XYZ file of C-alpha atoms in Angstrom:
638
model
C -9.255 -12.935 -4.833
C -12.714 -11.080 -4.575
C -13.199 -7.643 -5.907
C -13.692 -6.064 -2.439
C -11.222 -3.687 -1.000
C -9.894 -3.615 2.590
C -10.725 -0.652 4.731
C -7.711 1.366 6.289
C -9.645 2.082 9.323
C -8.295 0.667 12.632
C -10.008 -2.534 13.746
C -10.873 -4.435 17.024
C -9.901 -7.581 15.235
C -6.460 -8.510 16.120
C -4.956 -9.937 12.804
C -1.411 -8.997 13.829
C -1.078 -10.578 17.210
C -0.656 -7.354 18.890
C -2.533 -8.417 21.885
C 0.804 -8.925 23.692
C 1.738 -5.330 23.207
C -1.738 -4.192 24.383
C -1.555 -6.384 27.585
C 1.875 -4.984 28.291
C 0.579 -1.393 28.235
C -2.410 -2.274 30.310
C -0.126 -3.851 33.010
C 1.890 -0.724 33.092
C -1.201 1.624 33.273
C -2.617 -0.319 36.230
C 0.684 -0.448 38.104
C 0.133 1.660 41.311
C 3.892 2.330 41.402
C 3.452 4.274 38.026
C 0.639 6.577 39.042
C 0.264 8.918 37.210
C 1.933 7.445 34.104
C 2.385 8.286 30.365
C 3.152 5.233 28.144
C 4.320 5.497 24.489
C 3.292 3.032 21.885
C 5.955 3.816 19.137
C 5.912 2.634 15.530
C 6.167 3.962 12.018
C 3.144 5.124 10.100
C 0.994 2.098 9.110
C 2.456 -0.219 11.696
C -0.685 -0.680 13.565
C -0.595 1.770 16.407
C -4.236 2.749 16.327
C -5.233 -1.043 16.293
C -3.064 -1.456 19.492
C -5.225 1.452 21.015
C -8.439 -0.273 20.150
C -7.169 -3.505 21.801
C -6.144 -1.448 24.829
C -9.786 -0.011 25.022
C -11.202 -3.557 24.703
C -8.932 -4.784 27.545
C -10.360 -2.069 29.855
C -14.002 -2.776 28.950
C -15.998 -4.392 31.881
C -15.988 -8.158 31.633
C -19.260 -9.957 32.089
C -21.088 -10.207 34.330
C -19.725 -6.837 35.670
C -21.318 -3.918 33.981
C -19.620 -0.899 35.507
C -16.264 0.139 34.360
C -13.540 0.778 37.003
C -11.356 2.444 34.189
C -12.665 5.372 32.259
C -11.206 5.391 28.736
C -11.043 8.588 26.632
C -9.884 8.470 23.079
C -8.454 11.686 21.454
C -6.798 12.507 18.227
C -4.953 15.951 18.212
C -4.559 15.678 14.571
C -8.322 16.558 14.289
C -8.562 19.288 16.714
C -9.826 22.706 15.764
C -6.713 24.894 15.207
C -8.862 27.949 16.044
C -9.174 26.823 19.682
C -5.865 25.321 20.632
C -4.741 21.738 21.575
C -4.369 22.446 25.193
C -7.926 23.670 25.794
C -9.282 20.920 23.388
C -7.617 18.074 25.198
C -8.607 19.258 28.729
C -12.262 19.774 27.422
C -12.556 16.350 26.181
C -11.189 14.954 29.512
C -13.703 17.083 31.483
C -16.558 16.109 29.239
C -15.849 12.484 29.793
C -15.657 12.952 33.628
C -18.811 14.906 33.446
C -20.555 12.037 31.635
C -19.266 9.522 34.267
C -20.588 11.804 36.976
C -24.022 11.992 35.580
C -24.171 8.159 35.604
C -23.635 8.234 39.517
C -25.767 11.198 40.498
C -29.396 10.997 41.386
C -31.655 12.484 38.784
C -33.239 14.952 41.172
C -30.670 15.100 43.803
C -28.692 18.016 45.251
C -25.895 19.193 43.095
C -22.766 17.472 44.385
C -19.548 19.021 45.293
C -17.806 17.227 42.423
C -20.192 18.716 39.930
C -19.498 22.321 41.405
C -15.705 21.693 41.042
C -16.177 20.402 37.553
C -18.163 23.470 36.562
C -15.463 25.654 37.945
C -12.785 23.838 35.865
C -14.858 24.163 32.729
C -15.083 27.861 33.421
C -11.265 28.153 33.566
C -11.080 26.319 30.181
C -13.711 28.490 28.700
C -11.726 31.614 29.618
C -8.603 30.144 28.130
C -10.532 29.510 24.960
C -11.626 33.126 25.068
C -7.935 34.183 25.286
C -7.118 31.846 22.145
C -9.957 33.542 20.277
C -8.876 37.134 21.147
C -5.121 36.310 20.341
C -6.047 34.833 16.964
C -8.478 37.498 15.875
C -5.982 40.215 16.862
C -3.598 38.831 14.462
C -6.097 39.454 11.595
C -6.765 42.981 12.969
C -10.222 42.051 14.167
C -11.398 42.391 17.725
C -13.382 39.370 19.226
C -17.086 40.280 19.576
C -18.817 40.277 22.841
C -20.694 37.076 21.903
C -17.355 35.366 21.016
C -16.272 35.875 24.655
C -19.316 35.432 26.691
C -20.426 32.321 24.961
C -17.206 30.741 26.129
C -17.532 31.853 29.910
C -21.201 30.819 30.647
C -21.582 28.390 33.563
C -22.742 24.885 32.882
C -26.358 24.642 32.021
C -28.529 23.668 34.891
C -25.825 24.836 37.455
C -26.199 28.655 37.165
C -26.563 28.971 40.769
C -23.650 26.649 41.844
C -21.162 28.752 43.879
C -22.825 32.004 42.650
C -20.896 34.042 45.205
C -17.625 32.933 43.684
C -16.481 34.998 40.712
C -15.788 33.109 37.463
C -12.231 31.572 37.555
C -10.092 32.978 34.777
C -7.314 31.002 33.115
C -5.690 27.721 33.936
C -3.390 28.948 36.725
C -5.008 26.797 39.607
C -6.221 24.157 37.213
C -3.950 21.203 38.299
C -4.637 21.431 42.030
C -8.492 21.780 41.565
C -8.420 18.912 39.012
C -6.487 16.651 41.498
C -9.161 17.474 44.038
C -11.938 16.522 41.589
C -10.268 13.121 40.822
C -9.999 12.404 44.609
C -13.779 13.182 45.265
C -16.042 10.555 46.612
C -18.184 10.643 43.456
C -15.134 9.459 41.384
C -13.899 7.070 44.053
C -15.073 3.991 41.972
C -12.587 4.842 39.176
C -9.241 3.203 39.392
C -7.850 5.041 36.338
C -8.881 7.563 33.779
C -6.981 6.422 30.708
C -6.543 8.961 27.819
C -5.675 7.237 24.484
C -3.671 9.806 22.364
C -3.451 8.827 18.688
C -1.843 10.405 15.565
C 0.342 12.930 17.608
C 3.112 12.193 14.883
C 0.959 13.730 12.294
C 0.477 16.992 13.935
C 2.296 20.473 13.546
C 5.089 21.223 16.055
C 2.966 23.505 18.030
C 0.150 20.986 18.486
C 2.573 18.414 19.518
C 4.184 20.557 22.222
C 0.907 21.885 23.528
C -0.507 18.336 23.811
C 2.579 17.078 25.775
C 2.638 20.344 27.807
C -0.984 19.673 28.763
C -0.262 16.124 29.878
C 2.670 17.347 31.939
C 1.257 20.539 33.477
C -2.404 20.094 34.057
C -3.558 16.478 33.664
C -0.674 14.608 35.438
C -2.386 13.871 38.691
C -3.031 10.502 40.510
C -5.500 8.126 38.751
C -4.597 9.693 35.405
C -2.737 7.647 32.710
C -1.990 8.553 29.065
C -1.048 6.130 26.341
C 0.535 8.129 23.364
C 0.647 6.196 20.050
C 3.133 7.977 17.792
C 6.338 7.545 15.960
C 8.974 8.610 18.532
C 11.300 9.896 15.931
C 8.712 12.053 14.179
C 7.484 13.483 17.542
C 11.155 14.426 18.472
C 11.446 16.010 14.996
C 8.485 18.308 15.837
C 9.991 18.969 19.234
C 13.182 20.278 17.775
C 11.400 23.292 16.471
C 10.756 24.332 20.115
C 13.879 22.777 21.686
C 16.639 22.989 19.326
C 20.024 21.273 19.903
C 22.550 23.823 20.925
C 25.360 21.643 19.520
C 23.559 20.933 16.095
C 24.039 17.287 16.826
C 27.857 17.481 16.633
C 28.632 16.464 20.127
C 30.161 13.132 20.774
C 28.520 10.536 23.072
C 30.646 11.551 26.025
C 29.821 15.172 25.786
C 27.125 16.967 27.857
C 24.629 17.098 25.035
C 24.942 13.457 23.841
C 21.202 13.294 24.047
C 19.517 16.175 22.278
C 17.012 18.431 24.220
C 14.119 17.243 22.027
C 14.577 13.566 23.135
C 15.236 14.567 26.762
C 12.121 16.648 26.823
C 10.055 13.623 25.369
C 11.611 11.020 27.699
C 10.633 13.241 30.745
C 7.026 13.155 29.928
C 6.777 9.627 28.522
C 8.164 7.322 31.305
C 8.374 4.205 29.072
C 7.862 3.346 25.398
C 6.658 -0.024 24.004
C 7.888 -0.311 20.479
C 5.677 -1.982 17.878
C 7.505 -4.743 16.112
C 7.555 -4.761 12.455
C 5.910 -7.873 10.792
C 8.206 -10.872 10.685
C 8.119 -13.196 7.555
C 5.766 -15.571 9.472
C 3.619 -12.630 10.581
C 3.447 -11.284 6.892
C 2.239 -14.424 5.449
C -0.266 -15.000 8.432
C -1.556 -11.443 7.812
C -2.097 -12.100 4.223
C -4.069 -15.214 4.761
C -6.125 -13.749 7.532
C -6.868 -10.579 5.494
C -8.302 -12.770 2.619
C -10.286 -14.860 5.017
C -11.732 -11.890 6.745
C -13.727 -11.023 3.555
C -15.547 -14.322 3.205
C -15.683 -15.677 6.898
C -17.680 -14.324 9.800
C -15.873 -13.098 12.929
C -16.779 -16.250 14.750
C -15.389 -18.462 11.879
C -12.287 -16.337 11.518
C -11.375 -16.328 15.257
C -10.055 -19.895 15.241
C -7.669 -19.085 12.467
C -6.344 -16.102 14.484
C -5.865 -18.224 17.441
C -4.222 -20.968 15.424
C -1.731 -18.429 14.030
C -0.918 -17.316 17.613
C -0.247 -20.985 18.617
C 2.052 -21.662 15.602
C 4.012 -18.470 16.241
C 4.584 -19.566 19.826
C 5.389 -23.096 18.773
C 7.815 -21.952 16.142
C 5.689 -23.909 13.738
C 4.913 -23.460 10.030
C 2.001 -21.719 8.648
C 1.507 -24.638 6.312
C -0.061 -26.334 9.410
C -2.887 -23.731 9.599
C -5.224 -25.629 7.455
C -4.747 -28.805 9.518
C -5.165 -26.807 12.694
C -8.714 -25.633 11.888
C -11.180 -27.826 10.045
C -14.217 -26.876 8.143
C -12.981 -24.356 5.379
C -11.015 -24.794 2.281
C -8.257 -22.197 2.574
C -5.969 -23.567 -0.054
C -6.277 -20.583 -2.315
C -5.524 -18.004 0.274
C -2.649 -20.022 1.533
C -1.296 -20.381 -1.893
C -1.559 -16.726 -2.602
C 0.175 -15.754 0.683
C 2.983 -18.178 0.082
C 3.743 -16.600 -3.394
C 3.509 -13.063 -2.300
C 5.218 -13.216 1.028
C 8.905 -13.342 0.060
C 8.878 -10.192 -2.014
C 6.237 -8.321 0.056
C 8.067 -9.053 3.332
C 11.354 -7.501 1.937
C 9.997 -4.605 -0.053
C 7.149 -3.357 2.193
C 9.311 -3.426 5.381
C 6.791 -5.298 7.584
C 4.247 -2.500 7.448
C 0.542 -3.736 7.752
C -0.828 -0.578 5.981
C 1.505 -0.989 3.099
C 0.593 -4.549 2.610
C -3.210 -3.540 2.775
C -2.572 -0.827 0.089
C -0.695 -3.255 -2.184
C -3.625 -5.620 -2.165
C -6.131 -2.927 -2.617
C -4.084 -1.482 -5.664
C -3.898 -5.162 -7.040
C -7.771 -5.496 -6.772
C -8.192 -2.115 -8.563
C -5.890 -3.035 -11.171
C -7.520 -6.510 -11.803
C -10.894 -4.735 -11.998
C -9.811 -2.088 -14.523
C -7.943 -4.682 -16.560
C -11.121 -6.963 -16.612
C -13.296 -3.982 -17.767
C -10.726 -3.204 -20.502
C -10.940 -6.802 -21.754
C -7.683 -7.903 -20.421
C -8.012 -11.421 -19.449
C -5.232 -12.488 -17.311
C -5.019 -14.911 -14.466
C -5.124 -13.100 -10.994
C -1.876 -14.723 -10.084
C -0.194 -13.150 -13.138
C -1.640 -9.715 -12.421
C -0.299 -9.974 -8.796
C 3.043 -10.952 -10.188
C 3.088 -7.929 -12.548
C 1.945 -5.766 -9.772
C 4.903 -6.674 -7.824
C 7.181 -5.567 -10.698
C 5.232 -2.370 -11.201
C 4.809 -1.282 -7.644
C 7.829 -2.684 -5.785
C 10.510 -2.992 -8.413
C 10.190 0.303 -10.520
C 13.519 0.102 -12.239
C 13.009 -3.461 -13.274
C 9.413 -2.482 -14.521
C 10.833 0.364 -16.639
C 13.200 -2.317 -18.180
C 10.324 -4.419 -19.164
C 8.409 -1.424 -20.658
C 11.481 -0.698 -22.712
C 11.345 -4.209 -24.088
C 7.701 -3.667 -25.002
C 8.454 -0.313 -26.670
C 11.284 -1.958 -28.760
C 9.148 -4.977 -29.723
C 11.559 -7.219 -27.840
C 9.220 -8.277 -25.053
C 8.666 -11.828 -26.080
C 12.156 -12.673 -26.847
C 13.545 -10.976 -23.594
C 10.881 -12.530 -21.435
C 11.673 -15.949 -22.842
C 15.346 -15.402 -21.989
C 14.540 -14.139 -18.618
C 12.376 -17.281 -17.879
C 15.213 -19.387 -18.924
C 17.758 -17.372 -16.756
C 15.487 -17.906 -13.931
C 15.628 -21.653 -14.233
C 12.134 -22.119 -15.798
C 11.711 -24.531 -18.928
C 10.975 -23.267 -22.151
C 7.088 -23.367 -22.892
C 7.757 -25.155 -26.242
C 10.735 -25.969 -28.597
C 12.029 -22.979 -30.572
C 10.746 -22.745 -34.134
C 13.110 -22.282 -37.062
C 12.708 -18.592 -37.010
C 13.488 -18.499 -33.248
C 16.843 -20.455 -33.841
C 18.236 -17.099 -34.998
C 17.665 -15.874 -31.380
C 18.903 -18.741 -29.295
C 19.212 -18.987 -25.556
C 22.582 -20.343 -24.438
C 22.706 -23.793 -23.191
C 24.814 -22.900 -20.174
C 21.874 -21.046 -18.429
C 22.876 -20.103 -14.763
C 22.165 -22.399 -12.027
C 20.521 -21.318 -8.786
C 23.988 -21.465 -7.095
C 25.219 -18.834 -9.478
C 22.118 -16.398 -9.092
C 24.481 -13.624 -7.608
C 26.284 -13.376 -11.002
C 24.715 -11.360 -13.981
C 23.355 -13.654 -16.736
C 24.251 -12.674 -20.196
C 22.286 -14.148 -23.146
C 22.768 -13.430 -26.813
C 20.537 -10.650 -28.357
C 18.448 -11.290 -31.400
C 21.369 -11.030 -33.720
C 23.511 -13.287 -31.657
C 26.196 -10.673 -31.113
C 25.419 -8.342 -28.157
C 24.828 -10.036 -24.788
C 21.674 -9.324 -22.607
C 22.315 -9.062 -18.934
C 19.554 -9.355 -16.363
C 20.234 -8.033 -12.860
C 19.584 -10.256 -9.731
C 16.428 -8.224 -8.897
C 14.618 -8.980 -12.188
C 15.670 -12.754 -12.120
C 14.424 -12.923 -8.596
C 11.142 -11.453 -9.729
C 11.097 -13.960 -12.705
C 11.392 -16.877 -10.234
C 8.072 -16.016 -8.399
C 5.196 -18.265 -9.356
C 3.386 -18.418 -11.678
C 5.448 -18.897 -14.869
C 4.650 -16.282 -17.427
C 5.634 -18.623 -20.189
C 3.750 -17.716 -23.437
C 1.212 -15.310 -21.787
C 0.730 -12.164 -23.756
C 1.561 -9.300 -21.272
C 1.442 -6.447 -23.523
C -2.143 -5.342 -22.927
C -1.414 -5.201 -19.185
C 1.900 -3.284 -19.655
C 0.136 -0.825 -21.932
C -2.553 -0.350 -19.220
C 0.103 0.128 -16.435
C 2.098 2.611 -18.510
C -1.039 4.480 -19.051
C -1.609 4.658 -15.362
C 1.892 5.955 -14.754
C 1.954 8.332 -17.728
C 4.878 6.554 -19.232
C 5.282 6.878 -22.987
C 6.186 3.672 -24.887
C 8.548 4.907 -27.377
C 11.053 2.714 -29.273
C 14.347 4.574 -28.985
C 15.684 2.319 -31.743
C 13.246 3.491 -34.413
C 14.039 6.828 -35.848
C 11.787 9.757 -35.027
C 10.958 10.140 -38.745
C 9.434 6.648 -38.811
C 7.507 6.612 -35.517
C 4.299 8.409 -36.941
C 4.230 5.982 -39.875
C 4.690 3.024 -37.522
C 1.887 4.188 -35.119
C -0.531 4.761 -38.053
C 0.244 1.344 -39.697
C -0.433 -0.331 -36.379
C -3.496 1.496 -35.476
C -6.728 -0.280 -34.880
C -8.457 2.388 -36.963
C -8.480 1.568 -40.624
C -8.596 5.302 -41.454
C -5.302 5.821 -39.772
C -3.798 2.789 -41.671
C -4.847 4.177 -45.014
C -3.322 7.608 -44.141
C 0.048 5.926 -44.888
C -0.139 6.089 -48.743
C 1.778 3.887 -51.181
C 3.711 7.159 -52.089
C 4.772 7.353 -48.448
C 6.062 3.855 -48.482
C 7.817 4.234 -51.821
C 9.697 7.341 -50.254
C 10.998 5.498 -47.277
C 14.208 4.232 -48.879
C 15.647 0.718 -48.473
C 17.231 1.418 -45.060
C 14.115 2.871 -43.447
C 11.966 0.149 -45.046
C 14.113 -2.579 -43.280
C 13.872 -0.717 -39.930
C 10.079 -0.641 -40.295
C 9.963 -4.429 -41.249
C 11.980 -5.111 -37.956
C 9.764 -3.010 -35.850
C 6.433 -4.260 -37.350
C 7.709 -7.902 -37.211
C 8.374 -7.623 -33.606
C 5.095 -5.941 -32.873
C 3.125 -8.615 -34.797
C 5.017 -11.272 -32.735
C 4.847 -9.651 -29.200
C 1.485 -7.738 -29.382
C -1.345 -10.026 -30.495
C -3.804 -7.059 -30.402
C -1.695 -5.468 -33.277
C -0.916 -8.628 -35.151
C -3.172 -8.479 -38.197
C -2.330 -4.705 -38.653
C 1.445 -5.554 -38.520
C 1.186 -8.357 -40.891
C -0.813 -6.300 -43.447
C 1.897 -3.573 -43.146
C 4.615 -5.988 -43.647
C 3.128 -7.255 -46.827
C 2.740 -3.561 -48.050
C 6.430 -2.769 -47.414
C 7.885 -6.128 -48.798
C 5.844 -5.690 -51.949
C 7.532 -2.132 -52.391
C 10.933 -3.409 -51.363
C 11.501 -6.993 -52.352
C 14.939 -6.893 -50.594
C 13.100 -6.880 -47.207
C 11.067 -10.135 -48.179
C 13.429 -12.572 -46.602
C 13.499 -10.773 -43.275
C 9.829 -10.166 -43.275
C 9.174 -13.948 -43.835
C 11.435 -14.938 -40.880
C 9.622 -12.451 -38.692
C 6.266 -13.760 -39.743
C 7.352 -17.242 -39.003
C 8.332 -16.183 -35.427
C 4.651 -15.395 -34.680
C 3.650 -18.254 -32.358
C 1.101 -20.447 -34.307
C -0.985 -20.723 -31.118
C -1.643 -17.069 -31.085
C -2.581 -16.510 -34.729
C -5.759 -14.500 -35.478
C -7.945 -15.778 -38.350
C -7.693 -12.474 -40.109
C -3.746 -12.565 -39.975
C -3.907 -15.960 -41.725
C -6.251 -15.035 -44.428
C -4.482 -11.718 -45.240
C -1.358 -13.639 -46.530
C -1.449 -14.256 -50.265
C -1.086 -17.916 -51.158
C -0.028 -17.253 -54.726
C 3.378 -15.728 -53.401
C 5.627 -18.748 -52.678
C 7.465 -17.188 -49.872
C 4.263 -16.287 -47.913
C 2.556 -19.613 -48.739
C 5.785 -21.056 -47.031
C 4.868 -18.932 -43.970
C 1.410 -20.577 -43.876
C 2.855 -23.977 -44.212
C 5.429 -23.258 -41.499
C 2.580 -22.245 -39.126
C 0.533 -25.271 -40.177
C 3.500 -27.538 -38.954
C 3.831 -25.849 -35.646
C 0.153 -25.812 -34.479
C 0.095 -27.214 -30.818
C -2.492 -29.675 -29.853
C -5.861 -28.151 -28.902
C -5.952 -25.346 -31.376
C -8.198 -26.919 -34.046
C -9.851 -23.618 -35.172
C -6.397 -22.234 -36.177
C -5.698 -25.426 -38.151
C -8.993 -25.228 -39.827
C -8.347 -21.599 -40.911
C -4.931 -22.536 -42.256
C -6.351 -25.378 -44.229
C -8.863 -22.888 -45.768
C -5.927 -20.396 -46.648
C -3.880 -23.044 -48.245
C -6.765 -24.494 -50.261
C -6.609 -27.810 -48.340
C -9.853 -27.374 -46.270
C -13.452 -26.405 -46.888
C -14.690 -22.945 -46.355
C -17.992 -24.195 -45.288
């Protein structure tokens, strides 16, 4: 995946196959039996309502060779209205401005002022007076009287038409607005228009007063022949806003057979919106197709992408598989995009509830995390970062469990058991040291995946149980195998503010452990020999366990952990055997040169650790082998 992010802005490019919804709305709007009409497009936030409005707008655009539109489209967004003016006046003003622009196209440049223009000017005066009343009402609430300029600037006649109907006093208020607006819409100058379609977006984001005023404006002032409204909003959230104005007298307690089985808020909304077209959530096929098309949209032109969009539509209608997409369109290698979508679809389809916006946000979060990790020197395959992001963003409880493993120094052993429980083969045969931490031979089969999987803990006594959610995540490709996940998990914990504290390590030892594992030598030296001598054998053994697991599970702290183990084992010989077994559990393939060279070869038990590592070097790690030869005195230092 590239490093670019996807915009959350609506698009005219239909990646979701919502053209069917748009065409259904267009048919309703143009139905003469539904004139005037208000159609709802209902869906949750992020479901693609605004994109549907853009597609509707495209459907009404004149098709070549025609150049003149027979449908005037007006887009409005009450969420962005100026609260100081009022939703009613703002919406009416936007409609009148669009009609004025349409009239200007039809009038002769130096011709006589038309009757339609005169009517439009009168309607605008009414709106200006309504705005003036709004200013007066709001300023009086703050004990300020509106200035003369505030009022007179809102009731001036339209520039250039000062003499139109000069004998008629300015019309005040909106009392006669509807009948006059109907006359305007029936005028000869607007006879070419079949419909004026107002696309209302984001109504479900507005405060209750704005919601009510917008719907009241549609019902009382603008519902005249040739007018059509398409209201894109979450119907349930709009009803929530209406309840503030139209409460349910029965408090929602009536049974279905009672008089108020449908609450007043819903009744009011259904009175204004004649029919609602619900936006379907994305199916599993749609989710996978959306993931593929989103990725392709960043490296293909619109002309190159269009055949893939059309192929997805055909495959959906034919009940085909998305695997056939590559064969349906020739010319581009889309295997990487297909593989990524195939891996991510099962979990994203379930956890993101078919929301296009949530899918986009997840992908954007993924790219940001990849970029930050890369700049921090964390080199992980993008597929692994994606899998970890699924855990972090979509499975928070399971993510907290994994962070707990990291804090306790159990990450590697628990991840190995989890991989086995998920049916993945072990990356390599267990070492002698790892035999003390076996995985049971009776690992659960796929048919048993509904049952918890207990596996022995490190001491072989207490079982480890992985819940179904964690095992399902582990089954997602790719296999994590021997990958060092600690740097990414530390980064993710830092982003969430999670403190990685080992609850099993006594509080009195945590500062000592943190200093011993610090990458700063000054911090390491702050733990003096006197501090180590004062530990006592029990605390020394606890530190050995903790440092040994850190050296095994966190390659970045490996050398510091081994150096500290040597210090404690020297002071407390009784801990040497456990320290030796923990050192042997460090995978030979992940050894750092400094870790190898810090072990004293003149101490038999530590020389045996070097020999153990030497015997377990996998193929392709010649540099580690040469370093071990040097440490053991069997190779040249040159």
